[in-house]
C-alpha atoms as a printed R data frame, in Angstrom:
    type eleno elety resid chain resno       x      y      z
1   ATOM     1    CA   UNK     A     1   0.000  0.000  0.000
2   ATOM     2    CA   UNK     A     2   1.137  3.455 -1.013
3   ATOM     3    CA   UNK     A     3   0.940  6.475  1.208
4   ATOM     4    CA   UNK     A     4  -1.914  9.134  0.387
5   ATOM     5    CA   UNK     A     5  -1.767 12.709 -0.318
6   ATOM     6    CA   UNK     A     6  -4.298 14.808  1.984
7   ATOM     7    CA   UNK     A     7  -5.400 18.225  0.981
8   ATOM     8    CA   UNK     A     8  -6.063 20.569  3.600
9   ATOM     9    CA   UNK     A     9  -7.498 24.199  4.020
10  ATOM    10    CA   UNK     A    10  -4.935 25.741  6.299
11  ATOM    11    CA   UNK     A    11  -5.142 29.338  5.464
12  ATOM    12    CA   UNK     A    12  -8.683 30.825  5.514
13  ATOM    13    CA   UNK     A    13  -9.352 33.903  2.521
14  ATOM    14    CA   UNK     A    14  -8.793 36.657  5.328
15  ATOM    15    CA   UNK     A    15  -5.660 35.520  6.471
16  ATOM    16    CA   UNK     A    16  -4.403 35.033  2.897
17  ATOM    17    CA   UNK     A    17  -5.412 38.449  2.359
18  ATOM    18    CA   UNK     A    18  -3.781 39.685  5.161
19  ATOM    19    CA   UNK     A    19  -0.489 38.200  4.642
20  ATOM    20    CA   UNK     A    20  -0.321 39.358  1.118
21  ATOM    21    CA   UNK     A    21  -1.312 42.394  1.993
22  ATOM    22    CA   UNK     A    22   1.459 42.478  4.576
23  ATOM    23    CA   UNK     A    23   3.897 41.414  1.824
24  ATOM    24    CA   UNK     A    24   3.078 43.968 -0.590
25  ATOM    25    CA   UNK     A    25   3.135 46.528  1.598
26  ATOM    26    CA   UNK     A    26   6.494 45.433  2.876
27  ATOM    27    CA   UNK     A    27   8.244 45.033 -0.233
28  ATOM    28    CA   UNK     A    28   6.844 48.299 -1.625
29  ATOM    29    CA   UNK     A    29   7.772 50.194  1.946
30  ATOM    30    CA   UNK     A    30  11.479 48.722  1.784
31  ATOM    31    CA   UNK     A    31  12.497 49.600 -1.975
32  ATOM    32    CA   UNK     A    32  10.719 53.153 -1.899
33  ATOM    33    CA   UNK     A    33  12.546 54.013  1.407
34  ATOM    34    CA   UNK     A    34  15.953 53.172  0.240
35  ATOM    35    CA   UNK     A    35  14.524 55.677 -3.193
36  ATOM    36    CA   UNK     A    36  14.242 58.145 -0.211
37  ATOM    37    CA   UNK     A    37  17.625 57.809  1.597
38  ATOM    38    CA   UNK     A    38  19.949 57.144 -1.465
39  ATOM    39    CA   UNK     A    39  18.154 58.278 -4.235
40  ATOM    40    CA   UNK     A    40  17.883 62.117 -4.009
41  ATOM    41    CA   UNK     A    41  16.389 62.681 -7.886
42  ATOM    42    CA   UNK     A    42  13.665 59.920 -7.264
43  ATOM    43    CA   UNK     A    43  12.765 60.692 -3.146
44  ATOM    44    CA   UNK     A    44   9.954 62.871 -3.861
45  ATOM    45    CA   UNK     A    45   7.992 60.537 -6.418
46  ATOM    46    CA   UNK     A    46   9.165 57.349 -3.480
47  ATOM    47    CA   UNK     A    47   8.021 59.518 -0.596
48  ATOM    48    CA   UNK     A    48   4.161 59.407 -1.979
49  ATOM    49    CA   UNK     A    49   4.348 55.758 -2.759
50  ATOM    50    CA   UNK     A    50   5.768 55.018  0.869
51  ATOM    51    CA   UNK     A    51   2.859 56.970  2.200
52  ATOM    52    CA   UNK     A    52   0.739 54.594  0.347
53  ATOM    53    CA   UNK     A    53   2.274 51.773  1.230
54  ATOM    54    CA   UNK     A    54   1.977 52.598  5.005
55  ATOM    55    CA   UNK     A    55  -1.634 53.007  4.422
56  ATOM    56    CA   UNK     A    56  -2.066 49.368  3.016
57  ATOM    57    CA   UNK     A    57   0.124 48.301  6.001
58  ATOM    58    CA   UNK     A    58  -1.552 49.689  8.398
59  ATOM    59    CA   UNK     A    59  -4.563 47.639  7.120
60  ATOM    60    CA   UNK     A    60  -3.069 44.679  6.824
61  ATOM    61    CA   UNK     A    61  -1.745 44.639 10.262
62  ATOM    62    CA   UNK     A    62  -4.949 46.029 12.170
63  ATOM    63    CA   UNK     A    63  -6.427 42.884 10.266
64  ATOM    64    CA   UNK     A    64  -4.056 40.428 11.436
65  ATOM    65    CA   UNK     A    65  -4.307 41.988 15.126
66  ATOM    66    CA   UNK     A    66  -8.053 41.285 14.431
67  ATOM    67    CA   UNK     A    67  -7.926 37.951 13.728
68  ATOM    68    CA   UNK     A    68  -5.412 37.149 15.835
69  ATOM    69    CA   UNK     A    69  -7.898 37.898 18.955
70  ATOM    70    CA   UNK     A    70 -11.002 36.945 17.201
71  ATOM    71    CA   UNK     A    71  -9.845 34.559 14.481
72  ATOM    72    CA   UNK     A    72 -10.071 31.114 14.850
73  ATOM    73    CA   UNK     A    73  -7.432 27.832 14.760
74  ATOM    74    CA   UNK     A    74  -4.471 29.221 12.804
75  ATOM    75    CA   UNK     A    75  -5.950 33.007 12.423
76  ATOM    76    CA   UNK     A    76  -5.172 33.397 15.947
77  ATOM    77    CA   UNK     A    77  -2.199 34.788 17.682
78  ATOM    78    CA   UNK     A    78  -1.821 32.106 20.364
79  ATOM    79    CA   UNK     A    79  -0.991 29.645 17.181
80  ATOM    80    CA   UNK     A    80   2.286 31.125 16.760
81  ATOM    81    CA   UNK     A    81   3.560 30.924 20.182
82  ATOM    82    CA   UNK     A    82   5.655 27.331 20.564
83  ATOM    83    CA   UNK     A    83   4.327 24.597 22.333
84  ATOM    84    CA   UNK     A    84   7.187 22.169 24.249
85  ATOM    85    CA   UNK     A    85   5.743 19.606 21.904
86  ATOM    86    CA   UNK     A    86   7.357 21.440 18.977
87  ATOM    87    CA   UNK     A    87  10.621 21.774 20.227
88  ATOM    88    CA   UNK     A    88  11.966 18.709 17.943
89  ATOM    89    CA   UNK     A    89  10.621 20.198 15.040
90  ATOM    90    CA   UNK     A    90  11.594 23.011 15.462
91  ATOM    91    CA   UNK     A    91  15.433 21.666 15.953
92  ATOM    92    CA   UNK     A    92  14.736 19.544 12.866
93  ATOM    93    CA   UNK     A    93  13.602 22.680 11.058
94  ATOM    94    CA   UNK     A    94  16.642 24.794 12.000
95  ATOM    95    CA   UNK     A    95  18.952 21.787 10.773
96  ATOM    96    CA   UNK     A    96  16.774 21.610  7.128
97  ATOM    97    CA   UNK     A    97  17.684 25.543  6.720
98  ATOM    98    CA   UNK     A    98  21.317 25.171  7.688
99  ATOM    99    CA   UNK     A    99  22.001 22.188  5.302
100 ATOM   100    CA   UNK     A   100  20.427 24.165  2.719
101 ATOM   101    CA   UNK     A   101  17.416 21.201  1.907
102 ATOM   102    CA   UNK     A   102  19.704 18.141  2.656
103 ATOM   103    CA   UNK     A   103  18.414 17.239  6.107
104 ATOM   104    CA   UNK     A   104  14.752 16.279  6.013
105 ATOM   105    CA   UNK     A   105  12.092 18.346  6.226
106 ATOM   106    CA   UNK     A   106   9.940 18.457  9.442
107 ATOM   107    CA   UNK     A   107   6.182 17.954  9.316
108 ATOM   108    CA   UNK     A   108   3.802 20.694 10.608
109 ATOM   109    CA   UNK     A   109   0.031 21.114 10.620
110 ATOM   110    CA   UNK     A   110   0.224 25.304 10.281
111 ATOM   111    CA   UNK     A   111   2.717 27.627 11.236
112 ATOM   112    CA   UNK     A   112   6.559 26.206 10.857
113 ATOM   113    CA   UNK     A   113   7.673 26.030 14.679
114 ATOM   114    CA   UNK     A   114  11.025 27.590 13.842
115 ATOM   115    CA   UNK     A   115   9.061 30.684 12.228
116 ATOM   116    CA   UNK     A   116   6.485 31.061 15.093
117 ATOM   117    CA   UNK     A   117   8.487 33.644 17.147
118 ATOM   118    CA   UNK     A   118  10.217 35.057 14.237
119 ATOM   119    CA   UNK     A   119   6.545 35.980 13.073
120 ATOM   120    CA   UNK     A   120   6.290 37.879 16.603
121 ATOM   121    CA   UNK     A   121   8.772 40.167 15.725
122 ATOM   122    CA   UNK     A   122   8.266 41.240 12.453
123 ATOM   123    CA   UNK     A   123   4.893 42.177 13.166
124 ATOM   124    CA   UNK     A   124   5.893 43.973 16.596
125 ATOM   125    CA   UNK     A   125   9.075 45.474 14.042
126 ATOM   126    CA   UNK     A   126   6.251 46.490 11.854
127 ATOM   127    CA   UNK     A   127   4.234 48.305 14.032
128 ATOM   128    CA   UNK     A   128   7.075 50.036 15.434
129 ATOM   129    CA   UNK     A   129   8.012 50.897 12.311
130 ATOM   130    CA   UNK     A   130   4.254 52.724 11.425
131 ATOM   131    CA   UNK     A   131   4.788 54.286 14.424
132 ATOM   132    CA   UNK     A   132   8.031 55.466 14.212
133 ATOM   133    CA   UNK     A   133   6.870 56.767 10.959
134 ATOM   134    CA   UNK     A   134   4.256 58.415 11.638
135 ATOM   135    CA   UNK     A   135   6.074 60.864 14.480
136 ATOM   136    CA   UNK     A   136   9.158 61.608 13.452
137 ATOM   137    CA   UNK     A   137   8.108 64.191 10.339
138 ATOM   138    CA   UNK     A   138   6.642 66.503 13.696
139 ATOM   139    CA   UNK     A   139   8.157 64.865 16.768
140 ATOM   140    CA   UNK     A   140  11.710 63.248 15.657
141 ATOM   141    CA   UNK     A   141  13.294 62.912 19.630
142 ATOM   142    CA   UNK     A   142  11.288 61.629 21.589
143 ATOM   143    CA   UNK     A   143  12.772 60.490 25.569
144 ATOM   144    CA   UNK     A   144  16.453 60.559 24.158
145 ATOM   145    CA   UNK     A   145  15.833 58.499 20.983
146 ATOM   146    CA   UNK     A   146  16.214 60.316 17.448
147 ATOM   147    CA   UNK     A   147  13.136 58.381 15.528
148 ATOM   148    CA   UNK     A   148  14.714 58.677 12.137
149 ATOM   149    CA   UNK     A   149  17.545 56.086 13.178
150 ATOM   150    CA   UNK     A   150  15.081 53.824 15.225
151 ATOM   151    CA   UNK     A   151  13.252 53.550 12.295
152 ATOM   152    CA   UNK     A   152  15.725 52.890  9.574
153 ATOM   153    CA   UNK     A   153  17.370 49.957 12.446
154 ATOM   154    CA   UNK     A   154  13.582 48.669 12.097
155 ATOM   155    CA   UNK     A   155  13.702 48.975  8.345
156 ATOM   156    CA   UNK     A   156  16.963 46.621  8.619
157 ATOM   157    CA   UNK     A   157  15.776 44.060 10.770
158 ATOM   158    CA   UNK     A   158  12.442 43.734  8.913
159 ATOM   159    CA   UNK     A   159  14.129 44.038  5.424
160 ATOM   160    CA   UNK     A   160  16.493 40.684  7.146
161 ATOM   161    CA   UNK     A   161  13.404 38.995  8.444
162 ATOM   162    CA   UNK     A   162  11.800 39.792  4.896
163 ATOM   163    CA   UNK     A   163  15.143 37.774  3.127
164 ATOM   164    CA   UNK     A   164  15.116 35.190  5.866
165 ATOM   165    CA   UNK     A   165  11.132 34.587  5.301
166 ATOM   166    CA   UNK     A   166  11.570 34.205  1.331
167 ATOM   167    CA   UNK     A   167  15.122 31.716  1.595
168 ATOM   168    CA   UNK     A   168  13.036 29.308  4.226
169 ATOM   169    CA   UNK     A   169   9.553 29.607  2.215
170 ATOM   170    CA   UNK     A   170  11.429 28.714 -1.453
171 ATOM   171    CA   UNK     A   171  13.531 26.320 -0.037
172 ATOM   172    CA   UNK     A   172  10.466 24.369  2.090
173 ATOM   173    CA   UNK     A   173   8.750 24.509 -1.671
174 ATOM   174    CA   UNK     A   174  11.757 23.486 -4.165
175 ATOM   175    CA   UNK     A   175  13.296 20.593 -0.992
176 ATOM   176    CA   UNK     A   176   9.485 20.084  1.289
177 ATOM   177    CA   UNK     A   177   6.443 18.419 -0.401
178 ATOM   178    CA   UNK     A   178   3.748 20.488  1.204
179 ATOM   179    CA   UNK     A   179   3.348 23.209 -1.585
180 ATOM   180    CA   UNK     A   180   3.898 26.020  0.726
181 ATOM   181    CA   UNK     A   181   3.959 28.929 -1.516
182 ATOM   182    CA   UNK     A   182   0.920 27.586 -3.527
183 ATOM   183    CA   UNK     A   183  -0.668 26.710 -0.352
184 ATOM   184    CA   UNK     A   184  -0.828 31.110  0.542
185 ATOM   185    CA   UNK     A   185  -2.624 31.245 -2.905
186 ATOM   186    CA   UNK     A   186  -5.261 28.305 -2.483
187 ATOM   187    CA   UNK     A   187  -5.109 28.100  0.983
188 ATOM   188    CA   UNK     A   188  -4.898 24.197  0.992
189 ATOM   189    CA   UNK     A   189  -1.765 22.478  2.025
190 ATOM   190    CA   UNK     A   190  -0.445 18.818  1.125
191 ATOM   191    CA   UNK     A   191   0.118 16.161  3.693
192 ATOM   192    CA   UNK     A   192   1.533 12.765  3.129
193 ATOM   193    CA   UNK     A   193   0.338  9.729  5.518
194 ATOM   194    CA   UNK     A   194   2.183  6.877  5.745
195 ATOM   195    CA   UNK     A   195   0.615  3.649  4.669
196 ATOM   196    CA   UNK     A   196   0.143  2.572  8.287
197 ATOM   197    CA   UNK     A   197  -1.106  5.489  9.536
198 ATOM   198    CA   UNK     A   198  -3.723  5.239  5.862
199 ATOM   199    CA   UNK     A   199  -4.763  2.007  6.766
200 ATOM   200    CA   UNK     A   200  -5.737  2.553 10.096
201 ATOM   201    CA   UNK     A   201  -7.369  5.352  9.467
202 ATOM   202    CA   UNK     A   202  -9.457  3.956  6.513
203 ATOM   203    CA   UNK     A   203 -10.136  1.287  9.179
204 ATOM   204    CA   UNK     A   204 -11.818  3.462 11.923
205 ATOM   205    CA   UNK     A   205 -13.815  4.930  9.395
């Protein structure tokens, strides 16, 4: 007997939407404000398409607080913390990145356990960063710290995050066999059960 392929509905249409509206609004907000700090003769034309940006971001991330509180199974926020349970995965996961594919590829329902943290940050970096953006044209110091520098180190760390986010996702699609990348479009993910695991399964039911 020959394992089976399951296909799930992991991502519901509103988180889908919200992460790609996070990702567009990220990539956008990263190559328009390097146009603004090294790009004198194009900062004026990038400085309205920023503003834009921020306003899609903005939406993206009071939707993702929203269903992180009110959302349900993988929607919500207490999904991405890690669960002792996950700890071996998310060892196994940190050894499949480092060995560039070669090591095998955990399994995971949702959320890879290695990312869930990572996830934390970059939306707390985020809303910093909105923040940080939205004072410092009128209030740049603010208790000691010049806002123009916090947010361009927030800029870098989510612009590494960003990089980091893309190598793990295209590697778990080219090495893994869970269509991850197709899975943020359809919101179905594959799973392969082992023939055992089939049988019994087909058994109960």
């Amino acid at each position: 007997m020959t394992e089976q392929i399951r296909r799930i509905l992991v991502w519901s249409g509103r988180l889908r939407l919200a992460h790609w509206a996070l990702a567009v609004a990220t990539l956008v907000l990263l190559a328009t404000g390097w146009l603004i700090g090294n790009a004198p003769t194009q900062a004026e034309a990038a400085i309205e398409i920023h503003y834009l940006a921020a306003s899609l971001l903005i939406f993206a991330l009071a939707l993702r607080l929203y269903l992180g509180l009110f959302g349900q199974g993988a929607e919500r926020l207490a999904h991405l913390l890690p669960r002792g349970a996950e700890l071996a995965a998310l060892r196994a996961s940190l050894v499949f990145y480092l060995s560039l594919g070669r090591a095998a590829a955990p399994n995971w329902f949702a959320h890879n356990p290695l990312w869930k943290p990572l996830y934390l940050v970059l939306f707390l970096a985020l809303s910093l960063a909105v923040l940080t953006g939205w004072l410092m044209p009128e209030t740049p110091l603010v208790g000691g710290l010049y806002l123009p520098a916090v947010h361009r180190w927030l800029a870098h760390l989510i612009g590494l995050l960003t990089a980091a986010h893309l190598f793990s996702v295209i590697l778990q699609d080219v090495k893994g066999r869970s269509g991850d990348i197709s899975a943020m479009f359809s919101g179905y993910r594959l799973f392969y059960v082992p023939p055992a695991t089939a049988a019994s399964s087909s058994a109960r039911i």
